[in-house]
Amino acid sequence: MSQLLAFGEVLVDWIPLEFQRQGKIDIPIYGQYPGGAPANVAVAVAGLGHKALMLGQVGDDAAGHYLRDCLQRQAVNCDFLLSSQDYATPMAFVSLDAEGERSFSFQRSNTADLKLRLDDFPNQVWAGSGILHICSNTLTEDNIANTTFDLVNAANKAGMLVSFDVNIRLPLWQNTEQLFQRVMQTAAASHMLKLSQEEWDYLSKLGQVDNLAAVLFEQGVSLILLTDGAADVQLLTANWQTSLATPTVSVVDTTGAGDAFTGAWLASLIEQQICDSATLVEAIEQQAPLLTALQAAVVAGALAVTKRGAWSALPSAADIQAFIHSEE
């Protein structure tokens, strides 16, 4: 059975729920939500009926125990989610504007997720077919960046697809030159990329690249997904491209919307047994399998913004199909 391997940070998202007036000041009341982009994707894929494994590390602390329990309750396999007695679980503090758009501040200095090495995981991780999914938050520091490169190489050797959500969080980066180099190095070893239009423009400017798509395809990338909020989603390949409009919905919270999109995309690929380079090439030639996956992804991302939180907002397969049928 094909599976998803999601590698990276599992953390607590502290999200503002309301304000409470105390005297002359308003005190924000925060909710503790499980999160971390790779973890969100693992939960999304598991919720859509496919096997998902979380590769990472949390602290042996209250937050780490909470996150492990949450993942297991969502049917995510945590056999390779390690615990550290020496380093703490990372956290993120989310702020939302009037339109539900988020900004982040992080408590992620010397935390457990940054201390992993390839040999912390047994070779059995690479048994069977599947997709390795990663994000750029594991590229921000030397040790975890090297571990990410090693994992990507191991996945390629095992014949797996590699999915890379660029997902840039600038507060985590001290050196933007390293950002561009590491993102491009990881992209060159990946089959599929997901970027927002903002990330696309930022990387193009940072690297002084006129045609980023051409550079990425020349490096060996097979497929690019480009999102832009409520605007059309673009699917780009070296030989053809298409776009799909996003549904109009009432936005409550955009936290995790991109991960809902990615999870539904990857779940559809797994469902269609598109889990290695040969089947991806065939799907690109046929086009229809990818259009099916794109439709599910766009709907999942739209439904996710109508609820608060990351995991709690993830739509089920029934939700996605019901919405698709209602639009026909």
CSV table of N, CA and C in Angstrom, one decimal, residues 81-148:
chain,number,residue,atom,x,y,z
A,81,LEU,N,8.0,9.4,14.9
A,81,LEU,CA,8.0,10.7,15.5
A,81,LEU,C,8.7,10.5,16.8
A,82,LEU,N,9.9,11.0,16.9
A,82,LEU,CA,10.8,10.8,18.0
A,82,LEU,C,10.6,11.8,19.1
A,83,SER,N,11.1,11.5,20.3
A,83,SER,CA,10.9,12.4,21.5
A,83,SER,C,12.3,12.7,22.0
A,84,SER,N,12.6,13.9,22.3
A,84,SER,CA,13.9,14.3,22.9
A,84,SER,C,13.7,14.8,24.3
A,85,GLN,N,14.6,14.2,25.2
A,85,GLN,CA,14.6,14.7,26.6
A,85,GLN,C,15.4,15.9,26.8
A,86,ASP,N,16.1,16.3,25.8
A,86,ASP,CA,17.1,17.4,25.9
A,86,ASP,C,16.6,18.7,25.3
A,87,TYR,N,15.6,18.7,24.4
A,87,TYR,CA,15.1,19.8,23.7
A,87,TYR,C,13.6,19.9,23.7
A,88,ALA,N,13.1,21.1,23.6
A,88,ALA,CA,11.7,21.4,23.8
A,88,ALA,C,10.9,21.3,22.5
A,89,THR,N,9.6,21.2,22.6
A,89,THR,CA,8.7,21.2,21.4
A,89,THR,C,8.6,22.6,20.9
A,90,PRO,N,8.7,22.9,19.6
A,90,PRO,CA,8.5,24.2,19.1
A,90,PRO,C,7.0,24.7,19.2
A,91,MET,N,6.9,26.0,19.1
A,91,MET,CA,5.5,26.6,19.2
A,91,MET,C,5.5,27.8,18.2
A,92,ALA,N,4.3,28.1,17.7
A,92,ALA,CA,4.0,29.3,16.9
A,92,ALA,C,2.9,30.1,17.4
A,93,PHE,N,3.0,31.4,17.4
A,93,PHE,CA,1.9,32.3,17.8
A,93,PHE,C,1.3,33.0,16.6
A,94,VAL,N,0.1,32.8,16.4
A,94,VAL,CA,-0.6,33.2,15.1
A,94,VAL,C,-1.4,34.5,15.4
A,95,SER,N,-1.3,35.5,14.6
A,95,SER,CA,-2.2,36.7,14.6
A,95,SER,C,-3.0,36.7,13.4
A,96,LEU,N,-4.3,37.1,13.5
A,96,LEU,CA,-5.2,37.2,12.4
A,96,LEU,C,-5.7,38.6,12.2
A,97,ASP,N,-5.7,39.0,10.9
A,97,ASP,CA,-6.2,40.4,10.6
A,97,ASP,C,-7.7,40.3,10.4
A,98,ALA,N,-8.3,41.4,10.0
A,98,ALA,CA,-9.8,41.4,9.8
A,98,ALA,C,-10.3,40.5,8.7
A,99,GLU,N,-9.4,40.2,7.8
A,99,GLU,CA,-9.8,39.3,6.7
A,99,GLU,C,-9.5,37.8,6.9
A,100,GLY,N,-9.0,37.5,8.1
A,100,GLY,CA,-8.6,36.2,8.5
A,100,GLY,C,-7.2,35.8,8.1
A,101,GLU,N,-6.5,36.7,7.5
A,101,GLU,CA,-5.1,36.4,7.0
A,101,GLU,C,-4.2,36.4,8.3
A,102,ARG,N,-3.2,35.5,8.2
A,102,ARG,CA,-2.4,35.2,9.4
A,102,ARG,C,-1.0,35.7,9.3
A,103,SER,N,-0.4,36.0,10.4
A,103,SER,CA,1.1,36.2,10.5
A,103,SER,C,1.6,35.4,11.7
A,104,PHE,N,2.9,35.2,11.7
A,104,PHE,CA,3.4,34.2,12.7
A,104,PHE,C,4.6,34.8,13.5
A,105,SER,N,4.7,34.4,14.7
A,105,SER,CA,6.0,34.6,15.5
A,105,SER,C,6.2,33.2,16.1
A,106,PHE,N,7.5,32.8,16.2
A,106,PHE,CA,7.9,31.5,16.5
A,106,PHE,C,8.7,31.4,17.8
A,107,GLN,N,8.5,30.3,18.6
A,107,GLN,CA,9.4,29.9,19.6
A,107,GLN,C,10.0,28.6,19.2
A,108,ARG,N,11.2,28.8,18.5
A,108,ARG,CA,11.8,27.7,17.8
A,108,ARG,C,13.3,27.9,17.7
A,109,SER,N,13.9,28.1,18.9
A,109,SER,CA,15.3,28.2,19.0
A,109,SER,C,15.8,27.0,19.8
A,110,ASN,N,16.7,26.2,19.1
A,110,ASN,CA,17.3,25.0,19.8
A,110,ASN,C,16.2,24.0,20.2
A,111,THR,N,15.2,23.9,19.4
A,111,THR,CA,14.1,23.0,19.7
A,111,THR,C,14.3,21.6,19.1
A,112,ALA,N,13.5,20.6,19.5
A,112,ALA,CA,13.7,19.2,19.2
A,112,ALA,C,13.6,18.9,17.7
A,113,ASP,N,12.8,19.6,17.0
A,113,ASP,CA,12.6,19.4,15.6
A,113,ASP,C,13.9,19.7,14.7
A,114,LEU,N,14.8,20.5,15.3
A,114,LEU,CA,16.0,20.9,14.6
A,114,LEU,C,17.2,20.0,14.8
A,115,LYS,N,17.0,19.0,15.6
A,115,LYS,CA,18.2,18.1,16.0
A,115,LYS,C,18.2,16.8,15.4
A,116,LEU,N,17.4,16.5,14.4
A,116,LEU,CA,17.3,15.2,13.8
A,116,LEU,C,18.4,15.0,12.8
A,117,ARG,N,18.8,13.7,12.6
A,117,ARG,CA,19.7,13.3,11.5
A,117,ARG,C,19.1,12.1,10.8
A,118,LEU,N,19.6,11.8,9.6
A,118,LEU,CA,19.0,10.7,8.8
A,118,LEU,C,19.1,9.4,9.6
A,119,ASP,N,20.2,9.1,10.2
A,119,ASP,CA,20.4,7.8,10.9
A,119,ASP,C,19.6,7.7,12.1
A,120,ASP,N,18.8,8.7,12.5
A,120,ASP,CA,17.9,8.6,13.6
A,120,ASP,C,16.7,7.7,13.2
A,121,PHE,N,16.5,7.6,11.9
A,121,PHE,CA,15.4,6.8,11.4
A,121,PHE,C,15.9,5.4,10.8
A,122,PRO,N,15.2,4.3,11.1
A,122,PRO,CA,15.6,3.0,10.5
A,122,PRO,C,15.3,3.0,9.0
A,123,ASN,N,16.0,2.0,8.4
A,123,ASN,CA,15.9,1.9,6.9
A,123,ASN,C,14.5,1.5,6.5
A,124,GLN,N,13.8,0.9,7.4
A,124,GLN,CA,12.4,0.4,7.0
A,124,GLN,C,11.5,1.6,6.7
A,125,VAL,N,11.9,2.8,7.0
A,125,VAL,CA,11.1,3.9,6.6
A,125,VAL,C,10.9,4.0,5.1
A,126,TRP,N,11.9,3.5,4.4
A,126,TRP,CA,11.9,3.6,2.9
A,126,TRP,C,11.4,2.4,2.2
A,127,ALA,N,10.8,1.4,3.0
A,127,ALA,CA,10.2,0.2,2.4
A,127,ALA,C,8.8,0.6,1.8
A,128,GLY,N,8.6,0.0,0.6
A,128,GLY,CA,7.3,0.3,0.0
A,128,GLY,C,7.3,1.5,-0.8
A,129,SER,N,6.1,1.8,-1.5
A,129,SER,CA,6.0,2.9,-2.4
A,129,SER,C,5.3,4.1,-1.6
A,130,GLY,N,5.5,5.3,-2.1
A,130,GLY,CA,4.9,6.4,-1.4
A,130,GLY,C,5.5,7.7,-1.9
A,131,ILE,N,5.1,8.7,-1.1
A,131,ILE,CA,5.5,10.1,-1.4
A,131,ILE,C,6.1,10.7,-0.1
A,132,LEU,N,7.3,11.3,-0.3
A,132,LEU,CA,7.9,12.1,0.8
A,132,LEU,C,7.5,13.5,0.7
A,133,HIS,N,6.9,14.1,1.7
A,133,HIS,CA,6.5,15.5,1.6
A,133,HIS,C,7.3,16.3,2.7
A,134,ILE,N,7.9,17.4,2.2
A,134,ILE,CA,8.7,18.3,3.0
A,134,ILE,C,8.3,19.8,2.8
A,135,CYS,N,8.8,20.6,3.7
A,135,CYS,CA,8.6,22.1,3.6
A,135,CYS,C,9.9,22.8,3.9
A,136,SER,N,10.0,24.0,3.7
A,136,SER,CA,11.3,24.7,3.8
A,136,SER,C,11.6,25.1,5.2
A,137,ASN,N,10.7,24.9,6.2
A,137,ASN,CA,11.1,25.1,7.6
A,137,ASN,C,12.2,24.2,8.1
A,138,THR,N,12.4,23.1,7.4
A,138,THR,CA,13.5,22.2,7.8
A,138,THR,C,14.8,22.6,7.0
A,139,LEU,N,14.8,23.8,6.4
A,139,LEU,CA,16.0,24.2,5.7
A,139,LEU,C,16.7,25.4,6.4
A,140,THR,N,16.1,25.9,7.5
A,140,THR,CA,16.5,27.2,8.1
A,140,THR,C,17.8,27.1,8.8
A,141,GLU,N,18.2,26.0,9.3
A,141,GLU,CA,19.5,25.8,10.1
A,141,GLU,C,20.3,24.7,9.5
A,142,ASP,N,21.6,24.7,9.7
A,142,ASP,CA,22.5,23.8,9.0
A,142,ASP,C,22.2,22.4,9.3
A,143,ASN,N,22.0,22.0,10.5
A,143,ASN,CA,21.9,20.5,10.8
A,143,ASN,C,20.6,20.0,10.2
A,144,ILE,N,19.5,20.7,10.4
A,144,ILE,CA,18.2,20.1,9.9
A,144,ILE,C,18.1,20.3,8.4
A,145,ALA,N,18.8,21.3,7.8
A,145,ALA,CA,18.9,21.4,6.3
A,145,ALA,C,19.6,20.2,5.7
A,146,ASN,N,20.8,19.8,6.3
A,146,ASN,CA,21.5,18.7,5.9
A,146,ASN,C,20.7,17.4,6.0
A,147,THR,N,20.0,17.3,7.1
A,147,THR,CA,19.1,16.1,7.3
A,147,THR,C,18.0,16.1,6.2
A,148,THR,N,17.5,17.2,5.9
A,148,THR,CA,16.4,17.3,4.8
A,148,THR,C,17.0,16.8,3.5
